[in-house]
Coordinates of C-alpha atoms in Angstrom, one line a residue:
X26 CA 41.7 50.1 -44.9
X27 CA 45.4 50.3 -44.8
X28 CA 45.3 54.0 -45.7
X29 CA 42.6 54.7 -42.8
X30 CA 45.1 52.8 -40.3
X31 CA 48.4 54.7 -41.4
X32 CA 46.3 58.0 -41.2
X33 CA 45.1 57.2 -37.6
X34 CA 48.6 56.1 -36.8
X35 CA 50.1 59.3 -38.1
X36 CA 47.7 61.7 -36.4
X37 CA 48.3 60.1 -32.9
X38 CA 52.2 60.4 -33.2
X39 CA 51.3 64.3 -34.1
X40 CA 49.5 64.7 -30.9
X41 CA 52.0 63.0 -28.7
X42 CA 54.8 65.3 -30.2
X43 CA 52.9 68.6 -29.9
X44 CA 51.7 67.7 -26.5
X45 CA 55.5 67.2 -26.3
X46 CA 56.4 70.6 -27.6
X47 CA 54.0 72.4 -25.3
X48 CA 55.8 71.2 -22.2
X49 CA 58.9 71.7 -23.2
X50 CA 58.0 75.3 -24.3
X51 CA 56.3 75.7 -20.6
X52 CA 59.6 74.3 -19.1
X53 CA 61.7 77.0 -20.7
X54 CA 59.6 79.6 -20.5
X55 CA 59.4 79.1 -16.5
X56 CA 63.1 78.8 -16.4
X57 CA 63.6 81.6 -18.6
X58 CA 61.4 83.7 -15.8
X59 CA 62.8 82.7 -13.0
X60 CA 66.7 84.0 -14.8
X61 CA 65.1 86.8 -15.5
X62 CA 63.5 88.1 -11.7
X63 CA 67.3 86.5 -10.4
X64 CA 68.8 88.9 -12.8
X65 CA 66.6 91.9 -11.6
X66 CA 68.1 91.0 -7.9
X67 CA 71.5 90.3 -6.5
X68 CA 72.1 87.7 -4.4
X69 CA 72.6 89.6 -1.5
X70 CA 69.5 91.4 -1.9
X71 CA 67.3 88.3 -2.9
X72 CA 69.2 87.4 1.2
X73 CA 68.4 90.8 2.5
X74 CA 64.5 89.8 1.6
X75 CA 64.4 86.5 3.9
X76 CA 66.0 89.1 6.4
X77 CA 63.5 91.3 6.3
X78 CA 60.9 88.9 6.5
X79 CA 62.5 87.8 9.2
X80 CA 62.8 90.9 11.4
X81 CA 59.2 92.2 10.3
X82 CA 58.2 88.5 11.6
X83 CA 59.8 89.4 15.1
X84 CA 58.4 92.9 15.8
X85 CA 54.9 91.5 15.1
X86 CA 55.4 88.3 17.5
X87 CA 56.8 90.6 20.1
X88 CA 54.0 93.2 19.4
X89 CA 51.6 89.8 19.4
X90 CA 53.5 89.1 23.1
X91 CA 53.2 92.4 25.1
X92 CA 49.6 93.3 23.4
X93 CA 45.8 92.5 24.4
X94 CA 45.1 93.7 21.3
X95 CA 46.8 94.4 18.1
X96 CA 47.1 97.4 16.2
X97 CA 46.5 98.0 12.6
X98 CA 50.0 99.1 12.5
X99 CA 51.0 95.5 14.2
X100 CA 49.3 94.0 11.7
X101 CA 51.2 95.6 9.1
X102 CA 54.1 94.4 10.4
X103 CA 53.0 90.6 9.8
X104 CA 51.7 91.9 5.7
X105 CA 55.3 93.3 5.2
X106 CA 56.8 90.4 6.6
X107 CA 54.7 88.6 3.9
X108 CA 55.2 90.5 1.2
X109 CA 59.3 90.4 1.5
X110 CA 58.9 86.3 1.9
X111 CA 56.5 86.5 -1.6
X112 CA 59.3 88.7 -3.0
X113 CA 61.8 86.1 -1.9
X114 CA 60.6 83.1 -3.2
X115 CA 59.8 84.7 -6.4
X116 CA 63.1 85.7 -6.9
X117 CA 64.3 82.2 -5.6
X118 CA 62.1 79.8 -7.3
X119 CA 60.0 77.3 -5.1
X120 CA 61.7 75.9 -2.9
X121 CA 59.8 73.9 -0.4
X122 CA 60.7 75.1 3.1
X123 CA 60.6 78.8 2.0
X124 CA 57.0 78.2 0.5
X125 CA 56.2 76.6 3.9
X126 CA 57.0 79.7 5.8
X127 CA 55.4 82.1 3.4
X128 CA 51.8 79.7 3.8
X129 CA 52.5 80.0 7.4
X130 CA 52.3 83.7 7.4
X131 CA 49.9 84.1 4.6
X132 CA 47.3 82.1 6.8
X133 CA 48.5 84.2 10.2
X134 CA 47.8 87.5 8.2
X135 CA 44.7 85.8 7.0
X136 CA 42.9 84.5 10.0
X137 CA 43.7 87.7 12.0
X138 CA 42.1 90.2 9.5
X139 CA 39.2 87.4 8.8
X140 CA 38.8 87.5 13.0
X141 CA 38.5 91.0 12.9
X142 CA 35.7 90.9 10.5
X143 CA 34.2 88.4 12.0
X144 CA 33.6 90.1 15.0
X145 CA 32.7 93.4 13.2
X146 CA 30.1 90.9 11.5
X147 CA 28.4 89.3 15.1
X148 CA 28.5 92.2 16.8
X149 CA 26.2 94.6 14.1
X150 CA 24.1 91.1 13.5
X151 CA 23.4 90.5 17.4
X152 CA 22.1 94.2 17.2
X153 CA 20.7 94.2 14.2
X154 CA 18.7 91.6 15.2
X155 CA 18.0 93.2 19.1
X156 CA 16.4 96.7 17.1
X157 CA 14.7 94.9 13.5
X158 CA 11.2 95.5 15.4
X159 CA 11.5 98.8 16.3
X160 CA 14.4 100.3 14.3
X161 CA 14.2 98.4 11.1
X162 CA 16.3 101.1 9.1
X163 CA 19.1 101.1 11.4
X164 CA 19.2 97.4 11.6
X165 CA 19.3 96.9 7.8
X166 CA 22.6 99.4 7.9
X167 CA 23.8 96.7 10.9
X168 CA 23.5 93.6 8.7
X169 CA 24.5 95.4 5.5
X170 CA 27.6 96.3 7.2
X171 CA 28.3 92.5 8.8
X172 CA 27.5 91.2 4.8
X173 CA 29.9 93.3 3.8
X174 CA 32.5 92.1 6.6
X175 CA 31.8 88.6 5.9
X176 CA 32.0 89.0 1.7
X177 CA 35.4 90.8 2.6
X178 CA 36.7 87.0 4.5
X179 CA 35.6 85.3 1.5
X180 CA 37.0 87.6 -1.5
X181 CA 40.3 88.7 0.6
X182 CA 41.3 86.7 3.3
X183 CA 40.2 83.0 1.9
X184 CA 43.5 81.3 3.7
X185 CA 42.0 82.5 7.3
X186 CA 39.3 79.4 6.7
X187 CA 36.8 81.4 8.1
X188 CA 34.9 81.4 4.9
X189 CA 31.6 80.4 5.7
X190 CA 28.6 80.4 2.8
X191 CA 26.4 79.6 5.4
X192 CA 26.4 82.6 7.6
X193 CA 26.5 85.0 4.2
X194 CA 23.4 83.2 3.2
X195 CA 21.7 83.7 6.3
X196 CA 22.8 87.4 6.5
X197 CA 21.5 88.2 3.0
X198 CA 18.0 86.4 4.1
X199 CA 17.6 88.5 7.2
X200 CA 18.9 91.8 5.3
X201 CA 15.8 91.4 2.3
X202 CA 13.5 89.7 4.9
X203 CA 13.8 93.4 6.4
X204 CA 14.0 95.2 3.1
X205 CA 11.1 93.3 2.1
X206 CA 8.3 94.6 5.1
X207 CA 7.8 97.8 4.1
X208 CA 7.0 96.9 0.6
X209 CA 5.0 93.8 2.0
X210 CA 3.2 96.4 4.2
X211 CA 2.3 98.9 1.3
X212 CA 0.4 96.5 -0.5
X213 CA -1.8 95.2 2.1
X214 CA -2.3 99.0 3.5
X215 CA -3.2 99.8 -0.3
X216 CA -5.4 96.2 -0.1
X217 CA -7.3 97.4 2.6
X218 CA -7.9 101.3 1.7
X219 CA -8.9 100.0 -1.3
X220 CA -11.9 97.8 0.3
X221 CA -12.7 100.9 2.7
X222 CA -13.4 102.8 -0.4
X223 CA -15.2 100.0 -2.1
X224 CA -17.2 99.5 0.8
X225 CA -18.3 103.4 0.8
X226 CA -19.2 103.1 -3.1
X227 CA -15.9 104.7 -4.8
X228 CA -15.4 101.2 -7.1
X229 CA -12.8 103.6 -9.4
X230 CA -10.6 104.6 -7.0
X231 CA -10.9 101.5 -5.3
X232 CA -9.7 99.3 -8.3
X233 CA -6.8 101.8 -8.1
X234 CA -5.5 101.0 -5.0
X235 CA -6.1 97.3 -5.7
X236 CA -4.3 97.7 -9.0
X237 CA -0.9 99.4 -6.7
X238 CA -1.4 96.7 -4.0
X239 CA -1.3 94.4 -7.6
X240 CA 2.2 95.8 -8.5
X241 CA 3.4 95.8 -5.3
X242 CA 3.0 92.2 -5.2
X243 CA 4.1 91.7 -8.3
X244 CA 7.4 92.7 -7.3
X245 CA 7.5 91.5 -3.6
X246 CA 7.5 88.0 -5.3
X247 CA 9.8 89.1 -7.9
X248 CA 12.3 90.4 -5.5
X249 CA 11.9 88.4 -2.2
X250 CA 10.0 85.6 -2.4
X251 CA 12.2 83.6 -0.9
X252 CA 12.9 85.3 2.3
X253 CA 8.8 84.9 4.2
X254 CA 6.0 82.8 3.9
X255 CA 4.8 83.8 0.3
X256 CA 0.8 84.0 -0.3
X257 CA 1.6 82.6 -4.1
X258 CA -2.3 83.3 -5.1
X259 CA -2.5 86.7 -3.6
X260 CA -2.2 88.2 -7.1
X261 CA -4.9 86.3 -7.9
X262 CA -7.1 87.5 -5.0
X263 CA -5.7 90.9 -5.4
X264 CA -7.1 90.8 -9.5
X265 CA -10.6 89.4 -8.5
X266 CA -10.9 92.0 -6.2
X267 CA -10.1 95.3 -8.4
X268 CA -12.7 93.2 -10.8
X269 CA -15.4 93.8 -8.4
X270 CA -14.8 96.9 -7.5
X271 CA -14.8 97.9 -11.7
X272 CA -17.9 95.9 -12.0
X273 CA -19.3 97.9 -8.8
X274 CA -21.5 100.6 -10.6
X275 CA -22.3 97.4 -13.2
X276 CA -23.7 95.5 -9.8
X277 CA -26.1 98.9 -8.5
X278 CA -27.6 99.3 -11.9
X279 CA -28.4 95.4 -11.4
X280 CA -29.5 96.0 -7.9
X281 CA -32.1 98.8 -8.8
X282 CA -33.3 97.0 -11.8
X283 CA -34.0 94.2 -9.6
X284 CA -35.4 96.6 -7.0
X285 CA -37.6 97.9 -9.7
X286 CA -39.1 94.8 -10.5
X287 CA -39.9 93.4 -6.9
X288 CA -42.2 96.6 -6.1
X289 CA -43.8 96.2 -9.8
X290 CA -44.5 92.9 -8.5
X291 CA -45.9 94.0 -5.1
X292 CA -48.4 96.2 -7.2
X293 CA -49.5 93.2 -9.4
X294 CA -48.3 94.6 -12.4
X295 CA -46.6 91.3 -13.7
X296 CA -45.8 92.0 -17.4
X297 CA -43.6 95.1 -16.8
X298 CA -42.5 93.2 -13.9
X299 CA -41.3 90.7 -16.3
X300 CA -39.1 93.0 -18.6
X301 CA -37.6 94.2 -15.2
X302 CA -36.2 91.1 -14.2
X303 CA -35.2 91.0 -18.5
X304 CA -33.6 94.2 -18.1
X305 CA -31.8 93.0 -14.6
X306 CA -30.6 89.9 -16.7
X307 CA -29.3 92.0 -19.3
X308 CA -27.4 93.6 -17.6
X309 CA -26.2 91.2 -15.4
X310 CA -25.1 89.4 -18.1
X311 CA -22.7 92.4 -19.2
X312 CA -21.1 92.3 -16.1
X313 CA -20.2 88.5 -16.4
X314 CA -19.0 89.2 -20.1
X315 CA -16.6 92.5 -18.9
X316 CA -15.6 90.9 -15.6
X317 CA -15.9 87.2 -15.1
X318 CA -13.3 87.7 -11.9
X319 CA -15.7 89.9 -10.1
X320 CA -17.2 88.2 -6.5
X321 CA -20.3 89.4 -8.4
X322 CA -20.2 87.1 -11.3
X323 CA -22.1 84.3 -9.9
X324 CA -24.2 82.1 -12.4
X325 CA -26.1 80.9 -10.1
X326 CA -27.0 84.6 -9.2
X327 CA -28.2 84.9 -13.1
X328 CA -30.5 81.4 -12.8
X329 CA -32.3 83.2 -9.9
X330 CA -32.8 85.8 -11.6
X331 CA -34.2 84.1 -14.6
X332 CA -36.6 81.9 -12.8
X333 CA -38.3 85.7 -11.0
X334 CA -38.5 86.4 -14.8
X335 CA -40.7 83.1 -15.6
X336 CA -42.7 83.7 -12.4
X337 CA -43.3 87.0 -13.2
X338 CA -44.1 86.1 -17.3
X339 CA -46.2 83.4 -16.5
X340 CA -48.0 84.5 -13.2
X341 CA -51.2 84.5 -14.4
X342 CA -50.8 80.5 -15.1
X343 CA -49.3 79.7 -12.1
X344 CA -51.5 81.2 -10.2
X345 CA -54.4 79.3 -12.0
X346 CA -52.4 76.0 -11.4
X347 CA -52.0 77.0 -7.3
X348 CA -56.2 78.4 -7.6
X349 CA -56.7 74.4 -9.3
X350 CA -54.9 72.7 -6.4
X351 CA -57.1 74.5 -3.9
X352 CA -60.5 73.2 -5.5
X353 CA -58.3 69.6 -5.6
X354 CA -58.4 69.8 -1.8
X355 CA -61.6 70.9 -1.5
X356 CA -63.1 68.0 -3.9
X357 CA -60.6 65.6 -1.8
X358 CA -62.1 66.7 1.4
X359 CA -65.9 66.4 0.0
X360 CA -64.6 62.7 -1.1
X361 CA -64.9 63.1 -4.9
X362 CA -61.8 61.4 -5.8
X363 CA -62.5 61.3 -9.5
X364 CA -63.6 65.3 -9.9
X365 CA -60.1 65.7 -7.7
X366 CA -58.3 63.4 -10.1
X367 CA -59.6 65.0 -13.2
X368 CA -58.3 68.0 -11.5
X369 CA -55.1 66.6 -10.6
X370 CA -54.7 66.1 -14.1
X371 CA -55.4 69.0 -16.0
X372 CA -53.2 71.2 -13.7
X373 CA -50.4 68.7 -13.8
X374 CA -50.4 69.3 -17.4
X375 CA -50.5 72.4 -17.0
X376 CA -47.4 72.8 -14.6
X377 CA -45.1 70.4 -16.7
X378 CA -45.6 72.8 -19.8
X379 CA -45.0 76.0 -17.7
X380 CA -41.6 74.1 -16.5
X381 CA -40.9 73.1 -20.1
X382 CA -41.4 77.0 -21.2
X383 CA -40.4 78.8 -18.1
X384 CA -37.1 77.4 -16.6
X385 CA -37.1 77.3 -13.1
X386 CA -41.2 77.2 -13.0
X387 CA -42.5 74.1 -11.4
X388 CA -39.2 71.9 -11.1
X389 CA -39.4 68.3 -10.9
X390 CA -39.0 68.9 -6.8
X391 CA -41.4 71.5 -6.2
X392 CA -44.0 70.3 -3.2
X393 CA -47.2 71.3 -5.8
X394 CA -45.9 69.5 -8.4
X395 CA -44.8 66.5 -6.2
X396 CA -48.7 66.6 -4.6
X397 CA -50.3 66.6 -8.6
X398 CA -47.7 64.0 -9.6
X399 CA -48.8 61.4 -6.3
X400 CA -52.6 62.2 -6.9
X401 CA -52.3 61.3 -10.6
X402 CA -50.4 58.0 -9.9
X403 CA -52.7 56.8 -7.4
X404 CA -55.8 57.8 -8.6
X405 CA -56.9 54.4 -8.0
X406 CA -55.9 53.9 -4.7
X407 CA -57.3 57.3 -3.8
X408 CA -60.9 56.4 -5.3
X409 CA -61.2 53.3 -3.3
X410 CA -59.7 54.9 -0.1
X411 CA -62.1 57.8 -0.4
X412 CA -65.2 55.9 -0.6
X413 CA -65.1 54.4 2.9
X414 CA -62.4 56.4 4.5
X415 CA -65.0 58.3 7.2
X416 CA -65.7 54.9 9.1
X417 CA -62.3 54.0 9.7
X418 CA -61.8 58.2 11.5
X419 CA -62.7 59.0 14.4
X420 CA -62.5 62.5 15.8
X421 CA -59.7 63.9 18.3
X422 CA -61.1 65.4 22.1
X423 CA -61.4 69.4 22.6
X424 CA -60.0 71.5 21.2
X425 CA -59.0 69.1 18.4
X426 CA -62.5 68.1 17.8
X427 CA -61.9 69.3 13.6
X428 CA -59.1 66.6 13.3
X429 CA -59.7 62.7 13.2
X430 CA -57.5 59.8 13.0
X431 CA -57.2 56.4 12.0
X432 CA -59.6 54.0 14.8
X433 CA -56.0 51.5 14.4
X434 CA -52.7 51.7 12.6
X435 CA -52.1 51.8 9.0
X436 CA -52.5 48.9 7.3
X437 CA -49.6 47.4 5.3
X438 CA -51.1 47.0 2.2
X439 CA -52.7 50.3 2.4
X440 CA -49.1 52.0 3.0
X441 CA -47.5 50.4 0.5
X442 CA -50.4 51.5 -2.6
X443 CA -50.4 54.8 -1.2
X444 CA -46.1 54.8 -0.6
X445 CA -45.1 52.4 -3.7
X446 CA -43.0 50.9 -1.2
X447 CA -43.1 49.8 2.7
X448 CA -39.3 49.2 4.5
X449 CA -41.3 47.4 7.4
X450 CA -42.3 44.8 5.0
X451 CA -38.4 44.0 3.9

């Protein structure tokens, strides 16, 4: 422990004496300069300096005096007198009154060449921004040239305090905001050819122009998205799009296939129907493997076409279960409720196995199944409605004579049997 304390103790004394060291070594050395420059002048020319600053100082006042406007050669007046006060001091040392003086006329020579910038700088923005509609190349020379005048105040003349971030900000938004239209403008131009040509059947080319408008995005965002409201899914849109125009020749082979099979169906030929709408699906499902973007890949699209397919397999057994309802109504309307329910049930059967084999065939919501399903359930109800139905009609004036209604309201109870349930009874 004692060996750990002396060894701290001794390597804090170290520090304190090089730190030490160091100063004294920057003392010398600065005193050793300052002899040195003394010993490059005399003291009456190290005077004649202060002199000169002096009388340069004058000429530019009494230039500054008679003068609406300086001269650059005024103005070089005030830099000489500055340069001969730097040279003084320098050869002096820093002594505080001189130092003073040569701030003073630092900041003069400073704010007048910053002023003159500065109104180089307004002068091309005001126009710049008078001609950006209708002369944007000549505007973007006029702001280039008042970023340049204001990164000039702010890398040369910093002591004008005329500095201002702000306005070098704004200038560098306005400049790209301008540099940025035409390439902005290029890609939606190529957008839209592109569409023209997709629209007249030329998908390559079209995914070619969609694939430039791609890149031009690409580096609109990478260059300038933060000078204009920036569509940040555009690429996005812009991909989807050349995806539909690839799959485009995909999508007509699908369209004829499917063309195919609707006037196969119109002439009753139903099996080679059916491995038209296989062949449309087949296909279609390529298209949905390649290009998953494309407008055209819609699985919902693909179900449709799978259900045609089912009705098309199986027509001949739909169309037996349709043919089986229409005897149902006819044994309904001769009032033999259990011939229609024994009906009722064997092409209810029927219909759930053709949905179980055939998707999209006979869903739980179609209106034939719905009538076989509420004949089955209420066989009962039917049977006993049936049988004494015709007294309670009566028939309805010319030219309705064919249709009768009830001789009073529906009962209740006969609502809710036929219903399962009755809201006016709640």
């Amino acid at each position: 422990m004692a060996l750990l304390k002396w060894t701290r103790i001794l390597a804090v004394v170290l520090v304190i004496v090089g730190f030490g060291v160091t100063i004294a070594w920057l003392m010398y050395s600065d005193r050793r300069l300052t002899r040195q420059v003394e010993g490059i002048l005399t003291t009456e020319e190290v005077s004649q300096l202060r002199a000169q600053s002096l009388d340069y100082e004058a000429a530019f006042a009494k230039a500054r005096l008679s003068k609406n406007v300086l001269e650059e050669a005024d103005i070089k007046l005030l830099e000489q007198a500055l340069q001969a006060q730097e040279d003084y001091v320098s050869a002096r040392g820093a002594l505080g009154a001189d130092n003073y003086r040569l701030e003073v006329l630092r900041h003069n020579l400073h704010l007048i060449r910053g002023e003159n910038l500065r109104v180089l700088a307004n002068q091309a923005e005001a126009k710049a921004m008078v001609i950006a509609k209708t002369q944007p190349e000549e505007a973007m020379k006029l702001l280039r040239s008042a970023l340049e005048s204001e990164k000039e105040i702010s890398k040369k003349w910093l002591f004008s305090g005329l500095v201002d971030p702000g306005k070098i900000a704004r200038l560098d938004t306005r400049l790209r905001s301008l540099e940025a239209e035409p390439l902005w403008r290029k890609g939606r131009n190529l957008e839209k050819e592109g569409e023209v040509l997709e629209a007249a059947g030329k998908f390559s080319v079209a995914a070619d122009k969609f694939s430039q408008a791609i890149e031009c995005e690409t580096e609109f965002l990478g260059r300038y998205r933060d000078v204009r409201d920036t569509e940040f899914k555009r690429v996005d849109v812009l991909e989807v799009k050349r995806e539909t125009a690839l799959s485009g020749n995909m999508m007509v082979e699908v369209d004829q296939q499917i063309k195919t099979a609707e006037k196969l169906e119109k002439l009753n030929q139903w099996e080679p129907a059916s491995r038209g709408w296989k062949d449309a699906i087949v296909a279609f499902n390529q298209l949905l493997v390649e290009f998953p973007k494309s407008r055209h890949a819609d699985r919902t699209r693909e179900a449709k076409l799978i259900v045609r397919m089912n009705f098309a397999r199986a027509h001949d057994q739909v169309t037996a279960v349709y043919q089986g309802v229409e005897q149902l109504h006819q044994q309904l309307q001769g009032r033999h409720a259990l011939a229609a329910a024994q009906l009722a049930t064997t092409h209810l059967a029927a219909a759930r196995k053709l949905a179980e084999d055939n998707t999209g065939v006979f869903l739980p919501d179609d209106l034939t199944r719905q009538e076989l399903e509420f004949i089955v359930d209420r066989e009962a109800t039917l049977r006993a409605l049936l049988a004494s139905i015709d007294t309670a009609l009566v028939p309805l004036p010319a030219p309705f004579a064919r249709s009768k209604i009830y001789r009073q309201e529906v009962s209740q109870g006969l609502y809710t049997s036929l219903m399962g349930a009755n809201p006016s009874a709640l």
